[in-house]
GROMACS .gro file of C-alpha atoms in nm:
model
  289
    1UNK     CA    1   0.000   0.000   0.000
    2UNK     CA    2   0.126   0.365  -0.046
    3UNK     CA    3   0.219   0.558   0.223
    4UNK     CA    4  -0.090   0.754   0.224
    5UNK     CA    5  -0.342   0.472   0.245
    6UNK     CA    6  -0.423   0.332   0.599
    7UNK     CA    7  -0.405  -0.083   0.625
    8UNK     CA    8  -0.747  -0.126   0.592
    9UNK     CA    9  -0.775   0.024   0.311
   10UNK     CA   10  -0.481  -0.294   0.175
   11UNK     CA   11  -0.660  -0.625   0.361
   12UNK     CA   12  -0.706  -0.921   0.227
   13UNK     CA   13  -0.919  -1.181   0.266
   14UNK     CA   14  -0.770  -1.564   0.280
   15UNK     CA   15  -0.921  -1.637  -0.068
   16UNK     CA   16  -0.684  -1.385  -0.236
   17UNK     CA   17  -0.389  -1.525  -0.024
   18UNK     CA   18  -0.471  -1.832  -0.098
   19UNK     CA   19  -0.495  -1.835  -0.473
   20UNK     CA   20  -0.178  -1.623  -0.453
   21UNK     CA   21   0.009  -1.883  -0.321
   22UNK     CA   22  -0.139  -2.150  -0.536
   23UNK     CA   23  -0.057  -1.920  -0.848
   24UNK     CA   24   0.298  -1.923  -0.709
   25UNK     CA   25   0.324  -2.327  -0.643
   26UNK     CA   26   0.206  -2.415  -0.957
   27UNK     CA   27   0.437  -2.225  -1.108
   28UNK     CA   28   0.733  -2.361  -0.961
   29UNK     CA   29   0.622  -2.680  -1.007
   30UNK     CA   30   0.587  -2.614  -1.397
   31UNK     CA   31   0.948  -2.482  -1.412
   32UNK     CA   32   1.126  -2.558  -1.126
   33UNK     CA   33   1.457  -2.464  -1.207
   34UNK     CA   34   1.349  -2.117  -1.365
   35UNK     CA   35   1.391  -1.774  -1.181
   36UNK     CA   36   1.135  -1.637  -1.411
   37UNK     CA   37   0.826  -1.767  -1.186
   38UNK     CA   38   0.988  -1.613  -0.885
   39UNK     CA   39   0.991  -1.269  -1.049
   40UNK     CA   40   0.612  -1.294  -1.210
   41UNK     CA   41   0.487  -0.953  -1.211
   42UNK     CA   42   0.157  -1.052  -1.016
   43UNK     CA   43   0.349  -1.163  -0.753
   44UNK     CA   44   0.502  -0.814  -0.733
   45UNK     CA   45   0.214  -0.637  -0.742
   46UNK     CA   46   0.021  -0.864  -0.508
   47UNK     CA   47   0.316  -0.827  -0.239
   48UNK     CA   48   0.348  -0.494  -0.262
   49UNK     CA   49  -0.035  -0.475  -0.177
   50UNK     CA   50  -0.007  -0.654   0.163
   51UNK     CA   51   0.000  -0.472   0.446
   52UNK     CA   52   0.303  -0.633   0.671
   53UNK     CA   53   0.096  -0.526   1.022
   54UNK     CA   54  -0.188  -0.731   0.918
   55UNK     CA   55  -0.010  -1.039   0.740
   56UNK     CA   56   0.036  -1.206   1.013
   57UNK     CA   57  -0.387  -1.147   1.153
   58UNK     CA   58  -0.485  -1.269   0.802
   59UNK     CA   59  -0.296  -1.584   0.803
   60UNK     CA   60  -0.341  -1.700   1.138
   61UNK     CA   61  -0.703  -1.865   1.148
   62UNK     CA   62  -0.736  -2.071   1.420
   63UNK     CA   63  -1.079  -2.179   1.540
   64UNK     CA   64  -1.201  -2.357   1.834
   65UNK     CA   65  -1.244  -2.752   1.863
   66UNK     CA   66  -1.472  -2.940   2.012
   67UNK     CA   67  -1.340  -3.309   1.871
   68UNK     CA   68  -0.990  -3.462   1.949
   69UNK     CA   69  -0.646  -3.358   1.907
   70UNK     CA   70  -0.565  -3.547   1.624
   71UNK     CA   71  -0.775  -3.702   1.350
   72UNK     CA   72  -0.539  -3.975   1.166
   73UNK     CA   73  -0.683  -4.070   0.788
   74UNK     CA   74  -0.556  -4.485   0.778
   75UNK     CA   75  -0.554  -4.500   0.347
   76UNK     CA   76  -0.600  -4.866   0.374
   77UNK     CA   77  -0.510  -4.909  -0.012
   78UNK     CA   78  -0.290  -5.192  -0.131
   79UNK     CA   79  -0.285  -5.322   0.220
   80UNK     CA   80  -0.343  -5.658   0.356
   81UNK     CA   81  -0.505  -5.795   0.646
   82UNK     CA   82  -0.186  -5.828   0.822
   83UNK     CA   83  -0.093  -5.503   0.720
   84UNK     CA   84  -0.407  -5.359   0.822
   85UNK     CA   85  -0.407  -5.526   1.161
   86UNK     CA   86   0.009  -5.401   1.190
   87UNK     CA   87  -0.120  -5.057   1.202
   88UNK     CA   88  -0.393  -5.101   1.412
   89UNK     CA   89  -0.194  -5.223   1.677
   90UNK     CA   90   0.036  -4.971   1.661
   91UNK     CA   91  -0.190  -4.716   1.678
   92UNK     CA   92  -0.405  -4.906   1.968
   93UNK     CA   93  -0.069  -4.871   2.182
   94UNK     CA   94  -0.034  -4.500   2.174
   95UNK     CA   95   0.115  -4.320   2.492
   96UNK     CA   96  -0.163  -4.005   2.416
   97UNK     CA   97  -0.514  -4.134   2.356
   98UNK     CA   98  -0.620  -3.774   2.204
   99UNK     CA   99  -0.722  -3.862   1.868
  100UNK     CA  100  -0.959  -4.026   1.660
  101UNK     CA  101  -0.884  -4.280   1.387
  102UNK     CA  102  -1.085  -4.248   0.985
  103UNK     CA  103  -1.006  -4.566   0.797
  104UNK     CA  104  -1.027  -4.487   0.449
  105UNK     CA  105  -1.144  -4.768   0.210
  106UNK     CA  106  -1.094  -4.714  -0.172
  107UNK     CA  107  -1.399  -4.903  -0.357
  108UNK     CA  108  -1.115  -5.076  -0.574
  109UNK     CA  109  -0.980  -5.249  -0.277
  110UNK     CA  110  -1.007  -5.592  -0.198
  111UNK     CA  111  -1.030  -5.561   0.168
  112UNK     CA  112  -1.448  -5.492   0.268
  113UNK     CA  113  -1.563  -5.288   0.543
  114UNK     CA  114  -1.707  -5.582   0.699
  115UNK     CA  115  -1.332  -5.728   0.727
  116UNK     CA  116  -1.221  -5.377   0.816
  117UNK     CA  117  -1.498  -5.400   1.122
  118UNK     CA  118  -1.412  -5.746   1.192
  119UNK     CA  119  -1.017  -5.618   1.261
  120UNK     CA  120  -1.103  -5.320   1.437
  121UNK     CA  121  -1.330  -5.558   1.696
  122UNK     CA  122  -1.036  -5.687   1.804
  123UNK     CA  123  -0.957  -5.336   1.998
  124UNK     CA  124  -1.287  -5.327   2.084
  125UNK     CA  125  -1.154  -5.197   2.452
  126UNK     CA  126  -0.985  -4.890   2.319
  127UNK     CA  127  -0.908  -4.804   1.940
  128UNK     CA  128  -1.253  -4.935   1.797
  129UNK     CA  129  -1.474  -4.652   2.041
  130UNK     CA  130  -1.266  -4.371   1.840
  131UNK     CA  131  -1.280  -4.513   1.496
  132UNK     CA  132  -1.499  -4.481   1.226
  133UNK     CA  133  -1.466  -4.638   0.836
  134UNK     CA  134  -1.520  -4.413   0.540
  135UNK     CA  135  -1.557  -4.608   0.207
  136UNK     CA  136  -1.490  -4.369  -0.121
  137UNK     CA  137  -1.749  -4.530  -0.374
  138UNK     CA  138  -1.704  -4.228  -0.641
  139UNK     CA  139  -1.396  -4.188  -0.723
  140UNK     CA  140  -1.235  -3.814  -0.927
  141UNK     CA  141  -1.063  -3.943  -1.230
  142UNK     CA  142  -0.906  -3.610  -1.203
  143UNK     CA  143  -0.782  -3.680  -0.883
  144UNK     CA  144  -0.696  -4.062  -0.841
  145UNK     CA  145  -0.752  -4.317  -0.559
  146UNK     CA  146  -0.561  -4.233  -0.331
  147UNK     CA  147  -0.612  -3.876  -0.326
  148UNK     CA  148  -0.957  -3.911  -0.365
  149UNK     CA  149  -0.929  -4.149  -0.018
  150UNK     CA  150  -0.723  -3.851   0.167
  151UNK     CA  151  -0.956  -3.632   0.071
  152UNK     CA  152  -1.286  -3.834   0.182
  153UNK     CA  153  -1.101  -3.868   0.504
  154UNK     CA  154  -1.032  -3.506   0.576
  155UNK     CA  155  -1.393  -3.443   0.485
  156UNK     CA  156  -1.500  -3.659   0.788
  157UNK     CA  157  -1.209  -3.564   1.020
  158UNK     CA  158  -1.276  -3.381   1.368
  159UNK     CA  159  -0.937  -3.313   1.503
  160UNK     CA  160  -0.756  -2.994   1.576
  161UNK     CA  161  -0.493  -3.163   1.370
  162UNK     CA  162  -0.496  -3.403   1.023
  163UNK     CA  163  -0.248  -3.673   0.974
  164UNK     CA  164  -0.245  -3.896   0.673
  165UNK     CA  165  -0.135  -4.245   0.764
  166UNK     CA  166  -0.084  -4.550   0.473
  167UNK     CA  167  -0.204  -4.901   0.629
  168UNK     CA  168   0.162  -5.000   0.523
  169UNK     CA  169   0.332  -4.811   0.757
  170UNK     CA  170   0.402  -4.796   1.144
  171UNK     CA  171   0.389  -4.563   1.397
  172UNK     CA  172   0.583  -4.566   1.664
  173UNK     CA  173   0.431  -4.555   2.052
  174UNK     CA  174   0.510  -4.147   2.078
  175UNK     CA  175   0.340  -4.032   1.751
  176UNK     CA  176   0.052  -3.892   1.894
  177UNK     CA  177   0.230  -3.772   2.197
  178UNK     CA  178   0.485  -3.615   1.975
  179UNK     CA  179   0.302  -3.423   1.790
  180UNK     CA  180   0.043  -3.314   2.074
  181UNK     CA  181   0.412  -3.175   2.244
  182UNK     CA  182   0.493  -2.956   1.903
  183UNK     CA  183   0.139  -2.843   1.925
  184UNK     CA  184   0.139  -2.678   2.269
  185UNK     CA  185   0.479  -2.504   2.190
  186UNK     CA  186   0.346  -2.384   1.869
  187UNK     CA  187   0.000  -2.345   1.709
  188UNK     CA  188   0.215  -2.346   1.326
  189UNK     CA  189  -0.012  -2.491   1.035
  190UNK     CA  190   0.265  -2.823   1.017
  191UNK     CA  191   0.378  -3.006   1.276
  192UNK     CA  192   0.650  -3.244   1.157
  193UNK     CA  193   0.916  -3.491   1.270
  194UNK     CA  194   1.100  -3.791   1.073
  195UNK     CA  195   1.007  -4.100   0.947
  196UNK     CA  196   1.241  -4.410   0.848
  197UNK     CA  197   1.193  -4.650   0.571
  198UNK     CA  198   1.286  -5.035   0.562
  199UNK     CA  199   1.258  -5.321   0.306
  200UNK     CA  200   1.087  -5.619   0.382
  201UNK     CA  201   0.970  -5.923   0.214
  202UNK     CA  202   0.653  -6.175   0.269
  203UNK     CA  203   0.704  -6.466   0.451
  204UNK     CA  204   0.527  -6.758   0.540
  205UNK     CA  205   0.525  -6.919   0.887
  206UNK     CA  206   0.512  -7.330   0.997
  207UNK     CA  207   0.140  -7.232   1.131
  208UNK     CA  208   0.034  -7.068   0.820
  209UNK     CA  209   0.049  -6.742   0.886
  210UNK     CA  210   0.157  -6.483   0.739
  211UNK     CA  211   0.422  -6.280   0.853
  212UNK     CA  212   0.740  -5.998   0.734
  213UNK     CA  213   1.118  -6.016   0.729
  214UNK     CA  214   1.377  -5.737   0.706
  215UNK     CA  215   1.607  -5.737   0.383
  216UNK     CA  216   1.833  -5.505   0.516
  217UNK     CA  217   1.853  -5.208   0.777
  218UNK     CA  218   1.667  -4.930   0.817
  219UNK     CA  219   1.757  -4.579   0.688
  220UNK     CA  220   1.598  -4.221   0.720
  221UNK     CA  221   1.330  -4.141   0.496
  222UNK     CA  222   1.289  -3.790   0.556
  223UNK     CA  223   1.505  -3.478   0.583
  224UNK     CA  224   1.647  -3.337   0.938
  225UNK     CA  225   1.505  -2.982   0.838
  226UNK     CA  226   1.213  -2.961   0.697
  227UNK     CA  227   1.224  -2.737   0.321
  228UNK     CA  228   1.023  -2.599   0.056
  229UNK     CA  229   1.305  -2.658  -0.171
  230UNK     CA  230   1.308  -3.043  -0.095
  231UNK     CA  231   0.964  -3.027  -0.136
  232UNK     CA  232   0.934  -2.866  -0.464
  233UNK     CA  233   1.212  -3.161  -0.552
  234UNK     CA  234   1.069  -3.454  -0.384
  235UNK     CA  235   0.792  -3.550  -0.119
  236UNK     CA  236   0.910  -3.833  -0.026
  237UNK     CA  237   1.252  -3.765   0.039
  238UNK     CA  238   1.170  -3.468   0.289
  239UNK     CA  239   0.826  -3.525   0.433
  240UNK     CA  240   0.675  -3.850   0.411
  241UNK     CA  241   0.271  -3.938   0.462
  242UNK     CA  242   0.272  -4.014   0.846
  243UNK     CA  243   0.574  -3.800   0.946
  244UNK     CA  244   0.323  -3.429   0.985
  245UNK     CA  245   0.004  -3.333   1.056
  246UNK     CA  246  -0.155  -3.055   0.931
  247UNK     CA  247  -0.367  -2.796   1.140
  248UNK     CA  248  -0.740  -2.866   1.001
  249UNK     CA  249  -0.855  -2.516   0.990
  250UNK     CA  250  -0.597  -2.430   0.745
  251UNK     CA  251  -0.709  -2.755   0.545
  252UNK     CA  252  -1.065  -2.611   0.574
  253UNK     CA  253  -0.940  -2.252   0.424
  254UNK     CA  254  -0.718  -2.339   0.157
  255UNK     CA  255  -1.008  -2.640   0.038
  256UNK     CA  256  -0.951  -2.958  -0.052
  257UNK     CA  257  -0.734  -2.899  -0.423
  258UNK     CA  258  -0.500  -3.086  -0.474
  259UNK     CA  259  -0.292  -3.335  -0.351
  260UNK     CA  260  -0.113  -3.408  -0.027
  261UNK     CA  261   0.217  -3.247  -0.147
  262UNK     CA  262   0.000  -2.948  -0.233
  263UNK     CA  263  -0.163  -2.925   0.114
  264UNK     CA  264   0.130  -2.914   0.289
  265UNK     CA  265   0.276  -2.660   0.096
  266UNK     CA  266   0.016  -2.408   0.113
  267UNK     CA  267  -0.011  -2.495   0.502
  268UNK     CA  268   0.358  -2.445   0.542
  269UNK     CA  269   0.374  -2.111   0.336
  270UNK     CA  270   0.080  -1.986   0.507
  271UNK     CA  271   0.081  -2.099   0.895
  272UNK     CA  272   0.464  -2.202   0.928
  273UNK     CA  273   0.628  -2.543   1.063
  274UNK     CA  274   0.713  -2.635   1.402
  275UNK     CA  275   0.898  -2.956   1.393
  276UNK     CA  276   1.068  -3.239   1.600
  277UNK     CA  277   1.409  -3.294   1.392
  278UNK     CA  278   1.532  -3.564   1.637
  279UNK     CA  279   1.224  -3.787   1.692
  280UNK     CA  280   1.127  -4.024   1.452
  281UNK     CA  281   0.757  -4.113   1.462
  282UNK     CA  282   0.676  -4.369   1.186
  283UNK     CA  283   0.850  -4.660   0.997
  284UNK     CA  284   0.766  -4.693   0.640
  285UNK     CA  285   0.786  -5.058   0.545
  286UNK     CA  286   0.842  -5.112   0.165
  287UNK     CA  287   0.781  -5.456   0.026
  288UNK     CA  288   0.971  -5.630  -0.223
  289UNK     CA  289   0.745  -5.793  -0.512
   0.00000   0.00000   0.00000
């Protein structure tokens, strides 16, 4: 704004912010190595427009909950029932009980909700009473299973907080608790901490069952810091599914475009990070065909 024009007369609203910073993503994402999106006239002129005083009011959205903490969104595709029941179990054993579990069933998969039901009886004394499956019958060619899964999830999610979980991975016993801590420090849009990756393979044991073996150690699977740059580069290798949540106001604001790459950028751009760099929170467990 010019020096003769008050703030008010500069606010914006968190739709113009918002598309502002989805112009600028997509453009980096279309020509990532170019300094010619980061110099785009509109961004220029749109800066130039904010008032700094009020930035940081606009941005910062938070609203009152009345559901849990944390609402994790299980994606249950290309998971089987041992799988499944893997990350139940985890989750059942968390040392923070302050969240409520969406399992998200893709019509494609194999797995029913009536199998889904039958696995969650089985925590019937603590895990089952704060769950709740979600199956996506219509899926968004545009869009694609799984992020048509994440998104039916966040629709149905209650949390302060949104974390999206694959029925392939792990957490550990602290996730919750972990990022309830990074919460209470800091109300940021992303709360984040690292995730490890290891390869296993199927095995089958005398009794019948079927169980997993390690093919070799496991390794980090997610940056120390996390970094828009990374980002931009690579999801995976800087902030895996499971390793953040997301504040679910902000999710609420920005609308559900997108994928989960998108999300987080837009979250982290608008509402900040606050992150654990030494705690690792979930194992990623890649199987070998």
């Amino acid at each position: 704004h010019s020096p003769q024009s008050s703030p008010e007369d500069s606010v914006v609203d968190f739709a113009t912010v918002k598309s502002l910073v989805r112009a600028v993503i997509a453009r980096l994402l279309e020509s990532p190595t170019s300094t010619e999106a980061l110099s785009e006239p509109l961004l220029a002129r749109r800066v130039h427009d904010w008032p700094a005083t009020k930035f940081t009011d606009l941005i910062y959205c938070a609203k009152p909950s009345e559901g849990p903490f944390l609402s994790v969104v299980l994606v249950a595709s290309d998971a089987s029932d041992t799988m499944l029941n893997d990350a139940l179990l985890a989750l059942d054993a968390q040392s923070e009980a302050d969240f409520e579990l969406i399992v998200v069933l893709p019509a494609s998969l194999g797995i029913g909700r009536a199998r889904v039901e039958e696995l969650l009886g089985g925590f019937s004394l603590g895990l089952a009473a704060r769950s709740e499956i979600v199956t996506v019958t219509n899926q968004l060619p545009e869009l694609g299973t799984r992020t048509d899964a994440v998104h039916a999830g966040f629709a149905q999610a209650r949390g302060r907080y949104v974390t999206v979980l694959d029925a392939t991975s792990v957490v550990f016993a602290h996730f919750v608790e972990t990022l309830a801590r990074l919460s209470r420090a800091s109300p940021a849009a992303v709360l984040r901490a690292r995730a490890i990756v290891q390869p296993l393979r199927l095995v089958n044991w005398p009794d019948g069952g079927v169980g997993f073996e390690p093919t070799g150690g496991a390794a980090p699977a997610s940056a120390s810091h996390f970094s828009m740059l990374e980002l931009f580069a690579s999801s995976e290798a800087t902030s895996p599914s499971g390793s953040y949540a997301l504040r679910r106001d902000y999710v609420e604001e920005l609308g559900l475009e997108g994928d989960e790459t998108a999300l987080l950028m837009e979250a982290a751009i608008l509402g900040g990070v606050r992150e654990a760099s030494d705690e690792v929170i979930v194992l990623l467990r890649r199987f070998a065909g």
